[in-house]
Coordinates of C-alpha atoms in Angstrom, one line a residue:
M1 CA -26.9 20.1 5.5
S2 CA -23.3 19.5 3.4
D3 CA -22.7 22.8 4.7
D4 CA -23.7 22.2 8.5
L5 CA -21.5 19.1 8.4
K6 CA -18.8 21.0 6.9
A7 CA -18.8 23.6 9.7
R8 CA -18.7 20.6 12.4
V9 CA -15.6 19.3 10.6
Q10 CA -13.7 22.2 11.0
S11 CA -14.4 21.7 15.0
V12 CA -13.5 19.0 15.4
L13 CA -10.6 19.8 13.4
P14 CA -7.6 20.6 15.9
A15 CA -8.7 17.9 19.1
L16 CA -8.0 15.5 16.4
R17 CA -4.7 16.7 14.3
K18 CA -3.7 16.0 18.6
D19 CA -4.8 12.5 18.3
L20 CA -2.7 12.1 15.2
E21 CA 0.6 13.9 16.4
D22 CA 0.0 11.2 19.4
L23 CA 0.1 8.4 17.3
V24 CA 2.2 9.2 15.2
R25 CA 4.5 9.6 18.5
I26 CA 4.2 5.5 18.9
E27 CA 6.8 3.9 17.2
S28 CA 4.8 1.8 15.8
V29 CA 6.6 -0.4 13.6
S30 CA 5.4 -3.6 12.6
A31 CA 8.5 -5.0 10.8
D32 CA 10.9 -4.5 13.5
P33 CA 10.7 -7.0 16.6
A34 CA 11.7 -4.6 19.5
R35 CA 9.4 -2.5 18.6
A36 CA 6.7 -4.7 19.5
G37 CA 5.3 -3.3 22.1
E38 CA 5.4 -0.6 20.6
V39 CA 2.6 -1.3 18.0
Q40 CA 0.9 -2.7 21.3
R41 CA 0.7 0.3 22.5
S42 CA 0.0 1.3 19.0
A43 CA -2.9 -0.7 19.0
E44 CA -4.5 0.5 22.8
A45 CA -3.6 4.2 22.0
V46 CA -6.3 3.3 18.8
K47 CA -8.5 1.1 21.2
A48 CA -8.9 4.4 23.9
L49 CA -9.6 7.2 21.1
F50 CA -13.2 5.5 19.7
D51 CA -13.4 4.2 23.5
A52 CA -13.9 7.6 23.9
E53 CA -16.7 8.0 21.3
G54 CA -18.4 5.8 23.0
F55 CA -18.0 2.5 20.9
T56 CA -17.7 -1.1 22.0
S57 CA -14.1 -2.2 21.0
E58 CA -11.1 -5.3 21.7
I59 CA -7.5 -5.5 20.9
V60 CA -7.6 -9.0 18.3
S61 CA -4.7 -11.1 17.3
E62 CA -4.9 -14.6 15.8
D63 CA -1.8 -17.1 14.8
G64 CA 0.3 -14.4 16.7
G65 CA 0.1 -11.2 14.8
A66 CA 0.1 -8.0 15.6
P67 CA -2.9 -7.2 18.2
A68 CA -5.4 -5.2 15.9
V69 CA -8.7 -2.7 17.1
V70 CA -12.1 -4.1 15.8
A71 CA -15.0 -2.0 17.7
H72 CA -18.4 -1.0 17.5
K73 CA -21.4 2.1 17.4
K74 CA -24.6 1.5 16.2
G75 CA -26.9 3.7 13.7
P76 CA -30.9 4.6 13.3
E77 CA -32.7 0.6 14.0
G78 CA -32.2 -0.8 10.3
A79 CA -29.5 1.4 9.0
P80 CA -26.4 0.2 6.7
T81 CA -23.2 -1.2 8.2
V82 CA -19.8 0.4 6.8
L83 CA -17.2 -0.8 8.0
L84 CA -13.9 1.7 7.6
Y85 CA -10.4 0.5 8.1
A86 CA -7.5 1.8 8.6
H87 CA -3.8 0.3 10.3
H88 CA -2.0 1.7 13.2
D89 CA 1.4 0.5 12.7
V90 CA 4.2 2.0 9.6
Q91 CA 7.6 1.7 8.0
P92 CA 11.5 1.6 9.4
E93 CA 12.1 4.9 9.7
N94 CA 15.8 3.9 8.1
D95 CA 18.0 7.2 8.6
H96 CA 17.3 9.3 10.2
A97 CA 19.7 11.4 8.6
D98 CA 17.5 11.5 5.3
W99 CA 14.6 13.4 7.9
D100 CA 14.4 16.6 8.2
S101 CA 13.2 16.9 11.8
P102 CA 12.7 13.7 13.8
P103 CA 11.1 11.0 12.3
F104 CA 8.5 10.4 15.1
E105 CA 8.3 14.6 16.5
P106 CA 5.6 15.5 13.7
T107 CA 6.3 18.4 12.3
E108 CA 5.0 21.1 10.0
R109 CA 6.5 22.7 8.0
G110 CA 4.3 25.5 5.0
D111 CA 1.5 22.8 4.0
R112 CA 2.1 19.4 5.8
L113 CA 2.7 17.5 8.3
Y114 CA 5.8 15.7 8.6
A115 CA 6.6 12.1 10.5
R116 CA 6.3 9.2 10.1
G117 CA 2.9 7.8 9.8
A118 CA 1.8 10.9 9.5
A119 CA -0.6 10.0 6.0
D120 CA 1.2 6.1 6.0
D121 CA -1.9 4.9 7.6
K122 CA -2.9 6.8 10.5
A123 CA -4.0 9.8 9.3
G124 CA -6.5 6.8 7.4
I125 CA -7.1 6.7 11.1
A126 CA -8.1 10.3 12.4
A127 CA -9.8 10.4 9.1
H128 CA -12.4 7.5 10.3
L129 CA -12.3 9.8 14.3
G130 CA -13.0 12.4 12.1
A131 CA -16.4 10.8 10.5
V132 CA -17.8 9.3 13.5
R133 CA -16.6 13.0 15.5
V134 CA -19.0 14.5 14.0
F135 CA -21.7 12.7 14.1
G136 CA -21.5 11.8 18.1
D137 CA -24.0 9.3 19.1
D138 CA -26.2 10.4 16.5
L139 CA -24.8 8.6 13.7
P140 CA -26.7 8.2 10.5
V141 CA -24.9 4.4 10.1
N142 CA -23.7 1.8 12.0
V143 CA -19.6 1.8 12.0
V144 CA -17.5 -1.1 12.4
M145 CA -13.9 -0.3 12.7
F146 CA -11.1 -2.5 11.9
I147 CA -7.7 -1.6 12.4
E148 CA -5.1 -3.1 12.0
G149 CA -1.1 -4.2 13.0
E150 CA 0.8 -5.7 10.2
E151 CA -0.3 -4.1 7.1
E152 CA 3.6 -2.6 6.7
V153 CA 4.8 -6.9 7.2
G154 CA 2.2 -8.3 5.0
S155 CA -0.7 -8.8 6.7
E156 CA 0.3 -12.2 7.1
T157 CA -2.5 -12.8 9.7
L158 CA -5.5 -10.7 8.0
P159 CA -7.3 -13.9 6.6
A160 CA -7.4 -15.5 9.8
L161 CA -9.0 -12.5 11.8
L162 CA -11.5 -12.0 9.3
A163 CA -12.6 -15.7 9.3
Q164 CA -12.7 -15.7 13.2
H165 CA -14.1 -12.3 13.6
Q166 CA -16.3 -12.8 10.2
E167 CA -19.7 -11.5 11.4
A168 CA -18.7 -9.2 14.0
L169 CA -17.1 -7.3 11.0
R170 CA -20.1 -7.7 8.4
A171 CA -20.6 -5.2 5.8
D172 CA -22.8 -3.6 3.1
V173 CA -19.7 -1.3 2.2
I174 CA -16.4 -1.3 3.1
V175 CA -13.4 2.0 3.5
I176 CA -9.9 1.1 3.1
A177 CA -8.6 4.3 3.8
D178 CA -5.3 3.2 2.4
S179 CA -4.6 4.6 -0.8
G180 CA -3.9 7.4 -1.9
N181 CA -5.9 10.7 -3.9
W182 CA -4.8 12.0 -8.0
D183 CA -3.8 14.8 -7.4
I184 CA -3.4 18.1 -4.8
G185 CA -7.6 18.7 -4.9
V186 CA -8.4 16.8 -7.0
P187 CA -10.1 13.7 -5.7
A188 CA -10.0 9.5 -6.5
L189 CA -11.2 6.2 -6.4
T190 CA -9.2 3.7 -6.5
T191 CA -10.1 1.0 -8.6
S192 CA -7.6 -1.0 -8.8
L193 CA -4.2 -2.3 -7.9
R194 CA -1.4 -4.4 -9.0
G195 CA -0.3 -7.8 -7.4
L196 CA 2.6 -8.9 -6.6
V197 CA 4.9 -12.1 -6.6
R198 CA 8.5 -11.8 -5.4
M199 CA 11.3 -14.1 -6.4
D200 CA 15.0 -14.5 -5.3
I201 CA 16.3 -17.8 -7.7
E202 CA 19.8 -19.0 -7.9
V203 CA 22.1 -19.9 -10.1
R204 CA 25.1 -22.3 -10.0
T205 CA 27.8 -22.7 -11.7
L206 CA 30.8 -24.1 -9.2
T207 CA 30.4 -26.0 -6.4
H208 CA 33.2 -23.7 -4.9
A209 CA 34.4 -20.5 -5.9
V210 CA 38.2 -20.7 -8.1
H211 CA 41.2 -19.3 -9.9
S212 CA 39.2 -17.3 -12.7
G213 CA 43.2 -16.8 -13.9
M214 CA 42.8 -20.5 -13.9
W215 CA 39.4 -21.2 -15.1
G216 CA 38.0 -18.4 -16.6
G217 CA 38.0 -19.1 -20.3
L218 CA 36.2 -22.6 -19.5
V219 CA 34.2 -22.5 -16.6
P220 CA 31.2 -20.3 -17.1
D221 CA 31.0 -17.8 -13.7
S222 CA 27.4 -17.5 -11.6
L223 CA 27.7 -13.9 -11.7
M224 CA 27.8 -13.8 -15.4
A225 CA 25.1 -16.7 -16.1
L226 CA 22.7 -14.3 -14.0
S227 CA 23.9 -12.0 -15.7
R228 CA 21.7 -13.8 -18.6
V229 CA 19.6 -14.7 -17.1
L230 CA 18.0 -11.2 -14.9
T231 CA 19.0 -9.3 -18.9
S232 CA 15.8 -11.9 -20.9
L233 CA 13.3 -10.8 -18.2
H234 CA 12.8 -7.7 -20.3
D235 CA 12.6 -6.4 -24.0
D236 CA 14.9 -4.4 -26.0
E237 CA 11.9 -1.9 -25.2
G238 CA 11.1 -2.9 -21.7
N239 CA 8.8 -4.8 -21.3
V240 CA 8.4 -7.6 -18.7
A241 CA 9.4 -10.7 -21.7
I242 CA 7.4 -13.4 -19.6
A243 CA 5.1 -14.8 -21.8
G244 CA 1.5 -15.7 -20.8
L245 CA 1.3 -12.5 -18.4
H246 CA -1.8 -10.6 -18.4
S247 CA -1.8 -6.7 -19.6
G248 CA -5.2 -4.7 -20.5
P249 CA -6.3 -1.6 -20.2
A250 CA -6.5 1.6 -18.7
A251 CA -8.6 4.0 -17.2
D252 CA -8.6 7.4 -20.2
V253 CA -5.5 9.0 -17.7
D254 CA -3.5 11.8 -19.0
Y255 CA -0.3 12.1 -16.5
P256 CA 1.9 14.8 -17.9
E257 CA 6.0 14.1 -18.5
D258 CA 6.4 17.2 -16.5
R259 CA 4.5 14.7 -13.4
L260 CA 5.9 11.6 -14.7
R261 CA 10.0 13.3 -14.2
A262 CA 9.5 14.4 -10.6
E263 CA 7.2 12.3 -9.0
S264 CA 9.4 9.4 -10.3
G265 CA 12.8 10.9 -9.5
A266 CA 13.9 9.8 -12.3
A267 CA 17.4 11.1 -13.0
P268 CA 17.9 13.1 -16.3
G269 CA 18.8 12.2 -19.3
I270 CA 16.4 9.0 -19.1
E271 CA 14.4 7.2 -20.7
W272 CA 11.0 5.5 -19.9
I273 CA 10.9 1.5 -20.6
G274 CA 8.0 -0.8 -21.3
S275 CA 5.4 0.5 -24.2
G276 CA 1.7 1.8 -24.0
S277 CA 0.3 5.0 -22.2
A278 CA 1.8 6.1 -18.9
V279 CA -1.1 4.3 -17.1
E280 CA -0.9 1.2 -18.2
R281 CA 2.6 1.1 -17.9
L282 CA 2.1 1.5 -14.2
W283 CA -1.4 -0.2 -13.8
T284 CA -2.5 -2.4 -16.1
K285 CA 1.0 -4.3 -17.2
P286 CA 3.1 -6.4 -15.8
A287 CA 7.0 -4.7 -14.6
L288 CA 9.3 -6.7 -12.8
S289 CA 12.3 -5.8 -11.0
I290 CA 15.7 -6.8 -9.4
T291 CA 15.7 -5.2 -5.8
G292 CA 18.5 -7.3 -4.5
L293 CA 21.9 -9.3 -5.3
D294 CA 23.6 -11.3 -3.7
A295 CA 27.0 -10.6 -5.0
P296 CA 30.8 -9.7 -4.0
Q297 CA 31.1 -6.6 -3.2
V298 CA 33.1 -4.3 -5.7
A299 CA 36.1 -2.8 -3.1
G300 CA 38.0 -5.8 -2.4
A301 CA 36.8 -8.1 -5.0
S302 CA 39.4 -11.0 -5.5
N303 CA 40.2 -13.0 -8.9
T304 CA 37.8 -15.6 -8.3
L305 CA 35.4 -16.5 -10.1
V306 CA 32.2 -16.9 -7.6
P307 CA 30.1 -20.9 -7.4
A308 CA 26.9 -18.7 -7.1
A309 CA 24.9 -15.8 -7.6
R310 CA 21.8 -14.4 -6.1
A311 CA 19.1 -11.7 -7.2
R312 CA 15.8 -11.1 -5.8
L313 CA 12.8 -10.3 -8.9
S314 CA 10.0 -8.5 -7.7
L315 CA 7.2 -8.9 -10.2
R316 CA 4.4 -6.6 -10.1
I317 CA 1.1 -8.3 -12.3
A318 CA -2.0 -6.7 -13.1
P319 CA -5.4 -7.0 -12.1
G320 CA -7.0 -10.2 -14.6
D321 CA -3.6 -12.3 -13.5
T322 CA -3.7 -15.0 -11.3
T323 CA -0.5 -15.0 -8.6
E324 CA -0.6 -18.9 -8.9
N325 CA 0.1 -18.0 -13.0
A326 CA 3.0 -15.1 -12.4
V327 CA 4.7 -17.7 -10.6
A328 CA 4.4 -20.3 -12.8
R329 CA 5.1 -18.5 -16.3
L330 CA 7.9 -16.9 -14.2
T331 CA 9.8 -20.2 -13.6
E332 CA 9.0 -21.8 -16.8
H333 CA 10.7 -18.6 -18.1
L334 CA 13.8 -18.6 -15.8
E335 CA 14.4 -22.3 -16.2
A336 CA 15.0 -22.1 -20.7
H337 CA 16.7 -19.1 -20.0
V338 CA 19.4 -20.4 -17.8
P339 CA 22.7 -21.2 -19.8
W340 CA 25.6 -22.9 -19.9
G341 CA 23.7 -26.3 -17.6
A342 CA 24.0 -23.6 -15.0
T343 CA 22.2 -25.3 -11.3
L344 CA 19.1 -22.4 -11.5
T345 CA 17.0 -23.0 -8.1
T346 CA 14.0 -20.7 -7.2
T347 CA 12.6 -19.6 -4.0
V348 CA 8.2 -17.6 -3.8
V349 CA 9.4 -15.1 -0.7
D350 CA 5.6 -13.8 -1.1
T351 CA 2.6 -12.8 -3.1
G352 CA -0.6 -10.9 -3.0
E353 CA -3.3 -10.7 -6.0
A354 CA -4.1 -8.3 -8.5
T355 CA -7.5 -6.1 -8.1
A356 CA -10.2 -4.8 -9.7
I357 CA -13.1 -3.3 -8.3
D358 CA -15.8 -2.9 -10.4
A359 CA -17.0 0.7 -8.7
T360 CA -21.2 0.6 -9.2
G361 CA -23.8 1.4 -6.8
P362 CA -25.5 3.1 -4.9
A363 CA -22.4 2.7 -1.5
Y364 CA -20.1 4.0 -5.2
D365 CA -22.0 7.3 -6.9
A366 CA -22.5 8.4 -2.8
A367 CA -18.9 8.4 -2.6
R368 CA -18.5 9.8 -6.5
A369 CA -21.5 12.6 -5.0
A370 CA -19.8 13.1 -1.0
F371 CA -16.1 13.5 -2.9
A372 CA -17.1 16.7 -5.9
E373 CA -19.5 17.6 -2.8
A374 CA -15.8 18.0 -0.5
W375 CA -13.6 18.8 -3.6
D376 CA -15.5 22.0 -3.8
G377 CA -17.3 20.7 -7.0
T378 CA -14.4 19.2 -8.8
E379 CA -15.9 15.3 -8.8
P380 CA -13.0 12.2 -8.2
I381 CA -11.2 10.2 -10.8
D382 CA -10.8 6.4 -10.9
M383 CA -7.0 5.0 -10.4
G384 CA -5.0 2.7 -10.8
V385 CA -2.6 2.3 -8.6
G386 CA 1.1 0.1 -9.2
G387 CA 1.9 -0.8 -6.1
S388 CA 0.0 -4.0 -4.5
I389 CA -2.4 -3.8 -1.6
P390 CA -3.1 -7.3 -1.0
F391 CA -6.2 -7.7 1.6
I392 CA -8.2 -5.6 -0.5
A393 CA -8.5 -9.5 -2.8
E394 CA -8.6 -10.8 1.1
F395 CA -11.9 -7.7 2.2
L396 CA -13.9 -8.9 -1.6
E397 CA -13.5 -12.6 -0.9
A398 CA -14.5 -12.5 2.8
F399 CA -16.6 -10.3 1.9
P400 CA -18.3 -10.6 -1.6
E401 CA -22.0 -9.1 -0.6
A402 CA -20.1 -5.5 0.7
S403 CA -19.4 -2.8 -2.1
V404 CA -15.8 -2.3 -0.6
L405 CA -14.7 1.6 -1.5
V406 CA -10.7 1.8 -1.7
T407 CA -9.5 6.0 -0.9
G408 CA -7.0 7.6 1.4
V409 CA -5.1 10.6 2.0
E410 CA -2.3 10.0 0.3
D411 CA -0.7 12.4 -2.8
P412 CA 1.8 12.4 -5.2
D413 CA 3.9 13.6 -2.3
T414 CA 2.9 11.9 0.1
R415 CA 6.6 10.2 0.3
A416 CA 4.7 7.6 1.8
H417 CA 7.4 4.6 2.4
G418 CA 10.9 7.1 2.6
A419 CA 12.0 10.0 4.1
N420 CA 10.2 13.6 4.6
E421 CA 6.6 11.5 5.3
G422 CA 4.3 14.2 4.9
L423 CA 1.0 14.8 4.9
H424 CA -1.2 17.4 2.9
L425 CA -3.6 19.5 5.8
A426 CA -5.6 21.7 3.6
E427 CA -5.6 17.7 1.9
F428 CA -6.4 15.4 4.5
E429 CA -9.5 18.4 6.5
R430 CA -11.1 17.1 2.2
V431 CA -10.3 13.5 3.3
V432 CA -12.7 13.8 6.5
L433 CA -14.7 15.6 5.3
A434 CA -16.2 13.9 2.6
E435 CA -16.6 11.0 4.4
T436 CA -18.5 12.5 7.7
L437 CA -20.4 13.3 4.0
L438 CA -20.4 9.9 2.4
L439 CA -21.5 7.8 5.7
A440 CA -24.2 10.7 5.5
K441 CA -25.8 9.9 2.6
L442 CA -25.0 6.6 2.8
G443 CA -27.5 6.3 6.0
S444 CA -30.2 8.7 3.8
A445 CA -30.5 6.4 1.5

């Protein structure tokens, strides 16, 4: 059976590749209001693809959110229902000069197809499409497609969509194609993701700017005070120094030093921060980064004490922690470390819960067997992800009885949110085969 399915996957790949390239050409950047029409056009294109496969589909939205596609196709009577998730919106492409080819013109170089969305996550849509296309009208399971349109801007209306369409989306197994594999040739199931708290902080020391010569040495300037606050957030090793945050053990996975160097983009000679294994620091311990500063530019700066300075903090929280706890502990820490009577103002920008998945049971057994078969005997590993996909926690909450499988098409060199995002074409074929095998195994079980 697997040889037959493999041959059928190979037969659908050329048309599937064309469908993927057509989707990639649509500039569905959800963060850009000027391209809202492109996001709508993308949803319509996705709907048309599944309509052509015999699905009953509709475009839905909630609370003014971006359009999502919900589609259904029945399998045999009494078969389990599988929900296949991906998203059709993409990240901004940013400076076109950083790309080696136009970001919305799919271009094959070497073993990859380059374009914004070629991997994240229009290849996820294509993988789902390819798997159901292989079976035609003989699906082994009932299939629900849920293709979201605002994942790249935080899935703000997803809870409302899940609530409004809960019965239509209810499934025994949910396959979320928005993650990746451990390496080229090594598949993975994502079983943990860190959560996120983004907070803007302002430190104020003056009611208005004053001359640094007249008042420096007596009045603290806000940049000096903010710097003190920021340096308090880590200990000398680089561990997060906020008391009360959760940390946990990570899977026993070797992450070789040369691969860490190559994939991270670390400058030559840079030392790693923190303690514990590399995967603990990346997957199951908190991490805090300063991702933005509001301060005068060096060029043209005057001899002035700045009255207020701001920073944006990005706190990744470990699986097992909650955003409520993280916000409280971070706020307590900041308040305790503001020097010289400066005024601190904190504003929570957004949050997303961490996820830990108990990847045991028949659906996970079927997935592991399908992956091993598609990757010629290479067993998948259980992988953590340091980044956050908050909507996974929302799926787990909305459908607690379902088995949620998190996987995807990405690999360590996909560069999903950067210039020259690329899909490894041979891995994509394996992903389509793995999902096809998974549907077959779930149906036969």
